[in-house]
PDB file of C-alpha atoms in Angstrom:
ATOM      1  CA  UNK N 505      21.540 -12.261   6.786  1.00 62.00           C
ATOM      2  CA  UNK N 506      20.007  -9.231   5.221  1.00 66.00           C
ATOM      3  CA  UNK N 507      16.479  -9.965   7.784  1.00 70.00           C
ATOM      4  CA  UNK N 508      19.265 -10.357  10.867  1.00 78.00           C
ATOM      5  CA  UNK N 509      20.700  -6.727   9.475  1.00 77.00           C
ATOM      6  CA  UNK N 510      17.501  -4.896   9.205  1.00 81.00           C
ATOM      7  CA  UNK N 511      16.653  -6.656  13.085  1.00 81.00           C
ATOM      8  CA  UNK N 512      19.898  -4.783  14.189  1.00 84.00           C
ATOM      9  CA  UNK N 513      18.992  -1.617  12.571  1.00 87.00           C
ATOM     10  CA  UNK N 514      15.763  -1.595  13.945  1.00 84.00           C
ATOM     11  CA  UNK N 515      16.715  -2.498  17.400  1.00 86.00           C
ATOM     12  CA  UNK N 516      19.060  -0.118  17.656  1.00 86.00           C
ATOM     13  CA  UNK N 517      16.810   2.981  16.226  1.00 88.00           C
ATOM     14  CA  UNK N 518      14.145   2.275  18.477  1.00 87.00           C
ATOM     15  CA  UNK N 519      16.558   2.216  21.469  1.00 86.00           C
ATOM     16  CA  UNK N 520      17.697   5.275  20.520  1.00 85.00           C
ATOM     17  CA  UNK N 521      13.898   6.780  20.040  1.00 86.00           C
ATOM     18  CA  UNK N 522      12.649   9.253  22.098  1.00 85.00           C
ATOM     19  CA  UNK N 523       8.909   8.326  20.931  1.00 86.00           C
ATOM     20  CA  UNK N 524       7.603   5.273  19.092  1.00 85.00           C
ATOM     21  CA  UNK N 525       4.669   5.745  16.769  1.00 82.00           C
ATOM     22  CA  UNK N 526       2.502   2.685  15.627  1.00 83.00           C
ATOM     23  CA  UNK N 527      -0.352   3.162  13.533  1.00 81.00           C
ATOM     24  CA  UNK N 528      -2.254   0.554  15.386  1.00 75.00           C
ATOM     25  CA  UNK N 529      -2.349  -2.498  18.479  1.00 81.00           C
ATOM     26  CA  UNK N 530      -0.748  -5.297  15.532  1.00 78.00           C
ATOM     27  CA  UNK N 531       2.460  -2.942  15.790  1.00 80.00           C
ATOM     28  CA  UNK N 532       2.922  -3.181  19.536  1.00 83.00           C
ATOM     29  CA  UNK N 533       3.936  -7.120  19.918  1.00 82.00           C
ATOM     30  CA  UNK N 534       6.887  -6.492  17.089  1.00 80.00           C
ATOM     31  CA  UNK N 535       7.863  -3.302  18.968  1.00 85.00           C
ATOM     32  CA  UNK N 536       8.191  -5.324  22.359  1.00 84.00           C
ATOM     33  CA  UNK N 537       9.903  -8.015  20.600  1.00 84.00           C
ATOM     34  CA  UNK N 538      12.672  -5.228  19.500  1.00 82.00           C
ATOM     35  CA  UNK N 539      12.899  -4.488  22.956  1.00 86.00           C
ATOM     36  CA  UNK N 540      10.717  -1.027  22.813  1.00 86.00           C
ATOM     37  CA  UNK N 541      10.478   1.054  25.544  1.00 87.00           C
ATOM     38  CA  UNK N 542       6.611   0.637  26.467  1.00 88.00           C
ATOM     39  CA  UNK N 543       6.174   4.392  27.631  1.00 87.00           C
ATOM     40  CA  UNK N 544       7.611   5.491  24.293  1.00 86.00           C
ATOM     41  CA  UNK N 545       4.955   4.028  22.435  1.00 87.00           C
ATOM     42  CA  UNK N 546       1.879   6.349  20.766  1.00 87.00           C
ATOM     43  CA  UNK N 547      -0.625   4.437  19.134  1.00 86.00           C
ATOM     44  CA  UNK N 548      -3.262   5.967  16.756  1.00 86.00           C
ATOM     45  CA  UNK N 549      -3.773   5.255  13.185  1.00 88.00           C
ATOM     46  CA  UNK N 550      -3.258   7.710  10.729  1.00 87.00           C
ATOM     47  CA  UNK N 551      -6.723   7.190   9.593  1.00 90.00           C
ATOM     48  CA  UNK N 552      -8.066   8.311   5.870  1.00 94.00           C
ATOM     49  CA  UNK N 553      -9.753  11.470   4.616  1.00 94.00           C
ATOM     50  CA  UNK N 554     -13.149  10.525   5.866  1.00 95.00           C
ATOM     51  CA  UNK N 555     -15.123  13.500   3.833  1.00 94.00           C
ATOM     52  CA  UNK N 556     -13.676  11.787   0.534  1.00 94.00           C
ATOM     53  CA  UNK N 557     -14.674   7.988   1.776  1.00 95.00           C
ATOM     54  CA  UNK N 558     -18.598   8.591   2.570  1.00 94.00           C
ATOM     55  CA  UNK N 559     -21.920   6.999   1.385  1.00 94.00           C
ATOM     56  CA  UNK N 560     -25.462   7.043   1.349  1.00 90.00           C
ATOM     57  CA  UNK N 561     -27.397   3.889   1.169  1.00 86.00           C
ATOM     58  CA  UNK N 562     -29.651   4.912  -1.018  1.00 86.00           C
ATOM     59  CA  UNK N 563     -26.715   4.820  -3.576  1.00 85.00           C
ATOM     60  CA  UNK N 564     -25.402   1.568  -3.008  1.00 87.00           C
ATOM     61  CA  UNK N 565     -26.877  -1.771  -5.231  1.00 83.00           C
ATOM     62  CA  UNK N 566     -28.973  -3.568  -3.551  1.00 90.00           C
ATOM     63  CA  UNK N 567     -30.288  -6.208  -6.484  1.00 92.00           C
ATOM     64  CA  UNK N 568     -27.199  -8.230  -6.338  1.00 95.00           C
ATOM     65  CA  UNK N 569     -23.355  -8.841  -4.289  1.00 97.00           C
ATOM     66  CA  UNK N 570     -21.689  -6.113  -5.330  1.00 97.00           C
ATOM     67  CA  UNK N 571     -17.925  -6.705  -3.917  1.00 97.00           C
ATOM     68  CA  UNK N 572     -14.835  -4.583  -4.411  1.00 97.00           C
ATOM     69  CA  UNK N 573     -11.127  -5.634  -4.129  1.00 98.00           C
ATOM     70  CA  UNK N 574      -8.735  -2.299  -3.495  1.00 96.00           C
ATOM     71  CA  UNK N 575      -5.768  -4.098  -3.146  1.00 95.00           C
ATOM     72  CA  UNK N 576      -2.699  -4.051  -5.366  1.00 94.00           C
ATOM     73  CA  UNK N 577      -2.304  -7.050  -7.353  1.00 96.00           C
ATOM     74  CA  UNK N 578       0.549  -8.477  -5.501  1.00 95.00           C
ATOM     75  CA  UNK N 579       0.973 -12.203  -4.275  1.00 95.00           C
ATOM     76  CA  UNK N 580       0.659 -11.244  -0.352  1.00 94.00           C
ATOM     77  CA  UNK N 581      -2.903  -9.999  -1.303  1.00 96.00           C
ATOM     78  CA  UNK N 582      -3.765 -13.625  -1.941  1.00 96.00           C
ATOM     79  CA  UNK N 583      -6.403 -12.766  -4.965  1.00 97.00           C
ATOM     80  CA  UNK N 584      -6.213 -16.227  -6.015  1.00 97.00           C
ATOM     81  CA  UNK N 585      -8.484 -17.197  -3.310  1.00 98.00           C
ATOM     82  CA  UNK N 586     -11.118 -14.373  -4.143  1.00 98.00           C
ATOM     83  CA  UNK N 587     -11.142 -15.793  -7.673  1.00 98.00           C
ATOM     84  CA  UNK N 588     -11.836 -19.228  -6.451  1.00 98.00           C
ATOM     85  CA  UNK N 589     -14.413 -18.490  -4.016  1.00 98.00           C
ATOM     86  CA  UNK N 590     -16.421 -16.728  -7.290  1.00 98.00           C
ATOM     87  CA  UNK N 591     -16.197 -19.659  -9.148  1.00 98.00           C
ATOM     88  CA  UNK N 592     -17.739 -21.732  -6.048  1.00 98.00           C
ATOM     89  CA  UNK N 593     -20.287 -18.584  -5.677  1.00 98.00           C
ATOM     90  CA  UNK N 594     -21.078 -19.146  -9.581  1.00 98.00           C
ATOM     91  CA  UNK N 595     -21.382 -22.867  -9.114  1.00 97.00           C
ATOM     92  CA  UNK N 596     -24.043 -22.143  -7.002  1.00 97.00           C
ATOM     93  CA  UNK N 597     -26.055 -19.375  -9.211  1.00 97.00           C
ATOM     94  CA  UNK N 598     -25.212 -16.560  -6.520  1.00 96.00           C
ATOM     95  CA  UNK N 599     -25.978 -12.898  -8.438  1.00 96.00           C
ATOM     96  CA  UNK N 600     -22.706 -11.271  -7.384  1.00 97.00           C
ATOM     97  CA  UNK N 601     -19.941  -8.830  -9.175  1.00 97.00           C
ATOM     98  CA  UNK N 602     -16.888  -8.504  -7.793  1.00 98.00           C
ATOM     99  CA  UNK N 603     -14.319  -5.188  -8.850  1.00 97.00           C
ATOM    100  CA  UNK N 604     -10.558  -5.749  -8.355  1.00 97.00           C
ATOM    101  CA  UNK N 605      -9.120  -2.921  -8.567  1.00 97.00           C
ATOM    102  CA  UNK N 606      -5.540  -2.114  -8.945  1.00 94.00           C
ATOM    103  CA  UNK N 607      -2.477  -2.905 -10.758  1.00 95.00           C
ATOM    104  CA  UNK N 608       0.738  -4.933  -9.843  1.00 95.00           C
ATOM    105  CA  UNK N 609       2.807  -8.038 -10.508  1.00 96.00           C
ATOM    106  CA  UNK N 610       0.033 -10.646 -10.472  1.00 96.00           C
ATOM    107  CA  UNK N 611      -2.253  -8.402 -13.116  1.00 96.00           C
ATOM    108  CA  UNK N 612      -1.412 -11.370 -16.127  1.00 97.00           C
ATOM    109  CA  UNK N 613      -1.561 -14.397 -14.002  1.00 97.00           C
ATOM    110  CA  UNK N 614      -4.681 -13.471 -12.018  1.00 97.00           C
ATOM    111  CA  UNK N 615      -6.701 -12.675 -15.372  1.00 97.00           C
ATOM    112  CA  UNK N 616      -5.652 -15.934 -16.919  1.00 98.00           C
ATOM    113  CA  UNK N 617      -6.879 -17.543 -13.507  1.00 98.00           C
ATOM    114  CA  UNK N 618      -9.924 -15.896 -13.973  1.00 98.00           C
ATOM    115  CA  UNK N 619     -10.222 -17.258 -17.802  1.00 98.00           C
ATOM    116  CA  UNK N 620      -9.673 -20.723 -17.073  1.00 98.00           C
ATOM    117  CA  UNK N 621     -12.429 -20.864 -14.264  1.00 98.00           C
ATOM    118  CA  UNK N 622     -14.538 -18.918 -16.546  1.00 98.00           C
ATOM    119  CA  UNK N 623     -15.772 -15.923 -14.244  1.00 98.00           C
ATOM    120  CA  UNK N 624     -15.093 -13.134 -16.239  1.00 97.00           C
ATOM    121  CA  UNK N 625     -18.963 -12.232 -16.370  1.00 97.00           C
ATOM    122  CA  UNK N 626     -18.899 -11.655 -12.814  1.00 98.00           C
ATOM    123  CA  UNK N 627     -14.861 -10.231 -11.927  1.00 98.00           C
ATOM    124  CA  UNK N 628     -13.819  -7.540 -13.649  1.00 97.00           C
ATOM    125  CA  UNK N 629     -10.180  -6.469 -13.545  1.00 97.00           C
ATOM    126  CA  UNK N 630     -10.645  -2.124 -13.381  1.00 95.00           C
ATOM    127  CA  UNK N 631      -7.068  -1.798 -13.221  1.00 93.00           C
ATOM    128  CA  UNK N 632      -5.081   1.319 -11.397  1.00 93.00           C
ATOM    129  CA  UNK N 633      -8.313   3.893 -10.580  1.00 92.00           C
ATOM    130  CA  UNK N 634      -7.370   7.397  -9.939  1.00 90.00           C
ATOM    131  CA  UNK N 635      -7.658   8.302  -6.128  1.00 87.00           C
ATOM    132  CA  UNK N 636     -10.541  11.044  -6.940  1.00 89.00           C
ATOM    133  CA  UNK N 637     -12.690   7.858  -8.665  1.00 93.00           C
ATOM    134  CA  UNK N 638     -11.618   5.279  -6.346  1.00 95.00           C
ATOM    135  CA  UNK N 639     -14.399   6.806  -3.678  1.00 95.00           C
ATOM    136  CA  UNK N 640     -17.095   6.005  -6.450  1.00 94.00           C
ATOM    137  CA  UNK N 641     -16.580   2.277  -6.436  1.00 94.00           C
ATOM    138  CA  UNK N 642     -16.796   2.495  -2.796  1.00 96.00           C
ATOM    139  CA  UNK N 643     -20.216   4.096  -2.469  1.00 94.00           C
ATOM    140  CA  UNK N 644     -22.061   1.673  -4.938  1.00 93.00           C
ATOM    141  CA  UNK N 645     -20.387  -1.553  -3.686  1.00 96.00           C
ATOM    142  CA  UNK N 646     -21.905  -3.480  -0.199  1.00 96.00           C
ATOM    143  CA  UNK N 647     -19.197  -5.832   0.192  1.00 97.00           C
ATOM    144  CA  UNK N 648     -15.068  -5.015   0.919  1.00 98.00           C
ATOM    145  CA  UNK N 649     -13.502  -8.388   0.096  1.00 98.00           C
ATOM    146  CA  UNK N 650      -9.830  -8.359   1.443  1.00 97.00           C
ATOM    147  CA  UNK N 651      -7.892 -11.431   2.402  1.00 97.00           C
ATOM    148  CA  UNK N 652      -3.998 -11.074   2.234  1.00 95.00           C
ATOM    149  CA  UNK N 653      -1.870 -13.068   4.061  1.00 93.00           C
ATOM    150  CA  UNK N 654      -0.438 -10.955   6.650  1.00 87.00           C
ATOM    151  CA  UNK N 655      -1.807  -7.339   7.364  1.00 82.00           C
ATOM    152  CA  UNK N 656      -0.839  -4.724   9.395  1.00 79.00           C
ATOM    153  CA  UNK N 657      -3.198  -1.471   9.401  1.00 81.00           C
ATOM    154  CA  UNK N 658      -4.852  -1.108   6.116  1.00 90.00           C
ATOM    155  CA  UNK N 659      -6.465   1.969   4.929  1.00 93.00           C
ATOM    156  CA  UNK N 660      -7.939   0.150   2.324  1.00 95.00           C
ATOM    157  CA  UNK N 661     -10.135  -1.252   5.274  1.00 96.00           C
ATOM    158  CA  UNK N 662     -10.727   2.391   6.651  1.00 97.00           C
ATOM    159  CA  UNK N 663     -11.668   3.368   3.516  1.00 97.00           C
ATOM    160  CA  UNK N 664     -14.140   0.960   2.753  1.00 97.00           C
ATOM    161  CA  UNK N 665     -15.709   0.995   6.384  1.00 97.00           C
ATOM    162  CA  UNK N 666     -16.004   4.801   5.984  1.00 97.00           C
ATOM    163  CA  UNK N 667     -18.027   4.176   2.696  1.00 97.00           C
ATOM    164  CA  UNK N 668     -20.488   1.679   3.780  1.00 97.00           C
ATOM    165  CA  UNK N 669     -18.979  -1.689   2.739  1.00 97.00           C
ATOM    166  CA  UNK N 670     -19.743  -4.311   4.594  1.00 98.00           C
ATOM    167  CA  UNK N 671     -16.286  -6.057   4.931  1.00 98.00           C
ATOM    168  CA  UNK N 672     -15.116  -9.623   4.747  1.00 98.00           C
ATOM    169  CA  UNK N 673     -11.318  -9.826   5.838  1.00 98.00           C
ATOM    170  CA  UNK N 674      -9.023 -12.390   6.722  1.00 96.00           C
ATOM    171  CA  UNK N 675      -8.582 -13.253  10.382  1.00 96.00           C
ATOM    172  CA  UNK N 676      -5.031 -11.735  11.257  1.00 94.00           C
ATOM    173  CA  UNK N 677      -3.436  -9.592  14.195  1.00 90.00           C
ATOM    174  CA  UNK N 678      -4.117  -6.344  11.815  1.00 90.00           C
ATOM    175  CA  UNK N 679      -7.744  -7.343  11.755  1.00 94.00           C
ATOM    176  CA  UNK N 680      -8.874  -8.582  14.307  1.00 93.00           C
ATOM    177  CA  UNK N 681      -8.893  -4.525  16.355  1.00 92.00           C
ATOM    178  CA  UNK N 682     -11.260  -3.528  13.915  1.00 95.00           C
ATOM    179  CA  UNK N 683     -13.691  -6.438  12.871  1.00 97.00           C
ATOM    180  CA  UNK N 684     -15.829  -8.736  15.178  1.00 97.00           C
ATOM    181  CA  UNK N 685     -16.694 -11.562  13.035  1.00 97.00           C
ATOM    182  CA  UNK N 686     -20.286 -11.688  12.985  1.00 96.00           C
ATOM    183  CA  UNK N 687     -21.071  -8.163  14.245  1.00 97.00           C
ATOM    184  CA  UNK N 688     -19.696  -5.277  12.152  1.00 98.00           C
ATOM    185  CA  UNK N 689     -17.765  -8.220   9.275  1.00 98.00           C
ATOM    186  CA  UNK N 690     -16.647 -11.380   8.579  1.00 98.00           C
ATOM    187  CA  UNK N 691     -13.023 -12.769   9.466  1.00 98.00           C
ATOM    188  CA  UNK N 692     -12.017 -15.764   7.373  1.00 98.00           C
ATOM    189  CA  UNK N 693      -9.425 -18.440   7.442  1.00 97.00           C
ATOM    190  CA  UNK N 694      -6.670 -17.827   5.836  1.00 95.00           C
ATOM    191  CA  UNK N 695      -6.468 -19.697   2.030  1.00 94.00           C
ATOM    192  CA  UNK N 696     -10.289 -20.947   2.349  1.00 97.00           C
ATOM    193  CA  UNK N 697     -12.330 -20.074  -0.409  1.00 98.00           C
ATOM    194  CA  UNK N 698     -14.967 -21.890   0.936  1.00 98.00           C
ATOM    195  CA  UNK N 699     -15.131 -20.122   3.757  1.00 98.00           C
ATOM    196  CA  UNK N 700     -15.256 -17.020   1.817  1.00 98.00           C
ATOM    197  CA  UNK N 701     -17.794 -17.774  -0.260  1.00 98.00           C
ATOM    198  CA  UNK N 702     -19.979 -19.604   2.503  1.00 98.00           C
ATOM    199  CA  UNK N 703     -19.586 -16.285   4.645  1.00 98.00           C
ATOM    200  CA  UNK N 704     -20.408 -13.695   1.284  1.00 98.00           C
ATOM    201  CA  UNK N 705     -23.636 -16.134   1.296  1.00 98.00           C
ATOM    202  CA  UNK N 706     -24.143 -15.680   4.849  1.00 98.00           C
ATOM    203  CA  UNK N 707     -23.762 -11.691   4.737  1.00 97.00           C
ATOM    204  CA  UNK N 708     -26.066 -11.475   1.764  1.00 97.00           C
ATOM    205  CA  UNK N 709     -28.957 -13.374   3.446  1.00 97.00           C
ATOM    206  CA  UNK N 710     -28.523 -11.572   6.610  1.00 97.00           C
ATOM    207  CA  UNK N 711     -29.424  -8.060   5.604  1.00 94.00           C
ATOM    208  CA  UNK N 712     -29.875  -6.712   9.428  1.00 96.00           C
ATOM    209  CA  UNK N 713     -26.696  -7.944   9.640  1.00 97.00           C
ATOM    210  CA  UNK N 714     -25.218  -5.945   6.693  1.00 96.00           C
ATOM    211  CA  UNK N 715     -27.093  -2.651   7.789  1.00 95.00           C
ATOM    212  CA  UNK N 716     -25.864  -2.511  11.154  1.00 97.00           C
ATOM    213  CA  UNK N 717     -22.896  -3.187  10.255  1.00 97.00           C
ATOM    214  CA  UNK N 718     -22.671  -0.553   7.618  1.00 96.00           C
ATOM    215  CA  UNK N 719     -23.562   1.961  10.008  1.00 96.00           C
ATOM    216  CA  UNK N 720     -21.564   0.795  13.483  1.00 97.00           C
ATOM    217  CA  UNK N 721     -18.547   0.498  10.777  1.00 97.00           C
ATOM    218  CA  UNK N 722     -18.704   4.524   9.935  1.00 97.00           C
ATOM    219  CA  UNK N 723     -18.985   5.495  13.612  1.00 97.00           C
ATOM    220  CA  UNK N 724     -15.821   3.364  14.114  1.00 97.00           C
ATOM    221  CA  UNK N 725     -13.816   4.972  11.709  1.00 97.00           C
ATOM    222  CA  UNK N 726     -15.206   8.473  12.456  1.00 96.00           C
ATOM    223  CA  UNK N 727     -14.299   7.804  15.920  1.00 95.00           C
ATOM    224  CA  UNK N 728     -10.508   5.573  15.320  1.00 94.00           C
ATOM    225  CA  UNK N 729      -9.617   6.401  11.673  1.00 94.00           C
ATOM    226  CA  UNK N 730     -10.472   9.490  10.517  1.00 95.00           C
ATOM    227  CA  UNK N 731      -7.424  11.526   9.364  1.00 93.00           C
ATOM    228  CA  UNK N 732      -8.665  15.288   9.790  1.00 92.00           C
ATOM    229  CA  UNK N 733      -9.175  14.309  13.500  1.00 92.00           C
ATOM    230  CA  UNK N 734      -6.291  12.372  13.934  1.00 92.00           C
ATOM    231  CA  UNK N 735      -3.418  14.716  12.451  1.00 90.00           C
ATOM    232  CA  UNK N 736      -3.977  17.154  15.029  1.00 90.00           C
ATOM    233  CA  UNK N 737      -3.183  14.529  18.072  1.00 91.00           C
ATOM    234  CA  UNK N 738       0.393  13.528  15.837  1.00 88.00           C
ATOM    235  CA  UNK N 739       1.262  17.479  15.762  1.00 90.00           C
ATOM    236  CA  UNK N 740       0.880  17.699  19.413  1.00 91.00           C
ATOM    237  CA  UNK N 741       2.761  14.997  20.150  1.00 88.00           C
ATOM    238  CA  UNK N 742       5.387  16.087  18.371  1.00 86.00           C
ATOM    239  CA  UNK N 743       5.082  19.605  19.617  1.00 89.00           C
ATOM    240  CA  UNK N 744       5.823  17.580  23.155  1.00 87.00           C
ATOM    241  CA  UNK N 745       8.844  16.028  22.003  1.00 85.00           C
ATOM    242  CA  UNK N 746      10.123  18.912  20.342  1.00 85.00           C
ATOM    243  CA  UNK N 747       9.756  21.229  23.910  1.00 85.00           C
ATOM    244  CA  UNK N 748      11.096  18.045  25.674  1.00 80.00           C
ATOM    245  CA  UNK N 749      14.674  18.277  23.703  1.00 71.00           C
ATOM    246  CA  UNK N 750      17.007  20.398  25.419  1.00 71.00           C
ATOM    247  CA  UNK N 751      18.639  22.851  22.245  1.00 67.00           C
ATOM    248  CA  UNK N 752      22.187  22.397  21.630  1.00 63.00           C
ATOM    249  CA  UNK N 753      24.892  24.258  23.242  1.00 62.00           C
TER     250      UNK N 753
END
């Protein structure tokens, strides 16, 4: 019932919209579906503060996989199947440390996860980081490991394309814009830590791969995601709505 209510709601608002903003292409089918008036609809993403989210390779470790994890520690981010796929990567004597950072809900259950398939030498729980630090972790890791079970636009991906992560995602309608598997990223099936682990092996040995990718990912963002560029375009759309309203009597 409460779903059906929010449908209504939502129907109805966007009916009554005289623009429709969506922060990327995942948002348009939903909009359609709720009967959206096509011509209505602006699509940009709101993008991240590029100048913060930067890197230079020379910083990054290169002797191992260095992965981070910047989602919160909820059950749709699906960390279980991170912490699996290191325990298949460690079964096979792969050099890799992977950051989750973050707090939330699944915090207790995901380190005693972690316990009982005895990878805490190689994931490391950092907890909630501080937005001014969270850059840091960026610039020394090469791998983004994300794979939540639905996704709309993440800035966590922004963010970690902007600072030189090469990323590994699952394959969903938020994704799938931004990453071609095998060119700038990996997409993954969704609950297969196998495949996640296979395709961290197959990154790691494929360091043209990861360089390119590192590089074509910041030009993508720069040109897509980045916030001081994008801002201005929302303001002057909104300038043209605002001259488009006739003022009240």
């Amino acid at each position: 019932i409460e779903i059906r209510f929010k449908e209504i709601l939502a129907r109805y608002a966007i009916r009554k919209a005289d623009m429709i903003q969506a922060w990327g292409e995942a948002m348009i089918p939903a909009l359609l579906y709720l009967k959206a008036d096509p011509a209505k609809i602006k699509t940009l993403a709101k993008g991240v503060d590029l100048q913060q989210f930067s890197f230079d390779k020379k910083d990054k470790k290169w002797d191992k996989i260095c992965a981070v994890v910047t989602r919160s520690l909820d059950p749709k981010y699906n960390h279980e199947m991170i912490l699996n796929a290191a325990r298949i990567l460690k079964d096979k004597n792969i050099s890799i440390e992977i950051n989750i950072i973050g707090d939330g809900i699944s915090m207790q259950p995901l380190k005693k996860i972690a316990k009982n398939l005895d990878i805490n030498d190689i994931v490391s729980f950092e907890g909630r980081v501080p937005n001014d630090q969270l850059p840091a972790y960026l610039k020394q890791a090469n791998m983004y490991i994300s794979v939540p079970i639905s996704e709309g636009v993440s800035s966590s991906l922004f963010e970690a394309m902007g600072s030189g992560c090469f990323p590994i995602v699952t394959e969903l309608p938020g994704t799938k814009p931004w990453i071609k598997s095998g060119e700038n990223g990996f997409l993954v099936p969704l609950n297969d830590a196998q495949s996640l682990a296979d395709h961290i092996i197959m990154a790691w040995n494929d360091k043209e791969l990861m360089n390119k990718a590192i590089d074509r990912n910041r030009e993508i963002v720069e040109d897509k995601a980045d916030f001081h560029k994008n801002m201005p375009q929302f303001i002057e759309w909104y300038k043209e709505l605002i001259a488009r309203v006739p003022p009240k009597p």
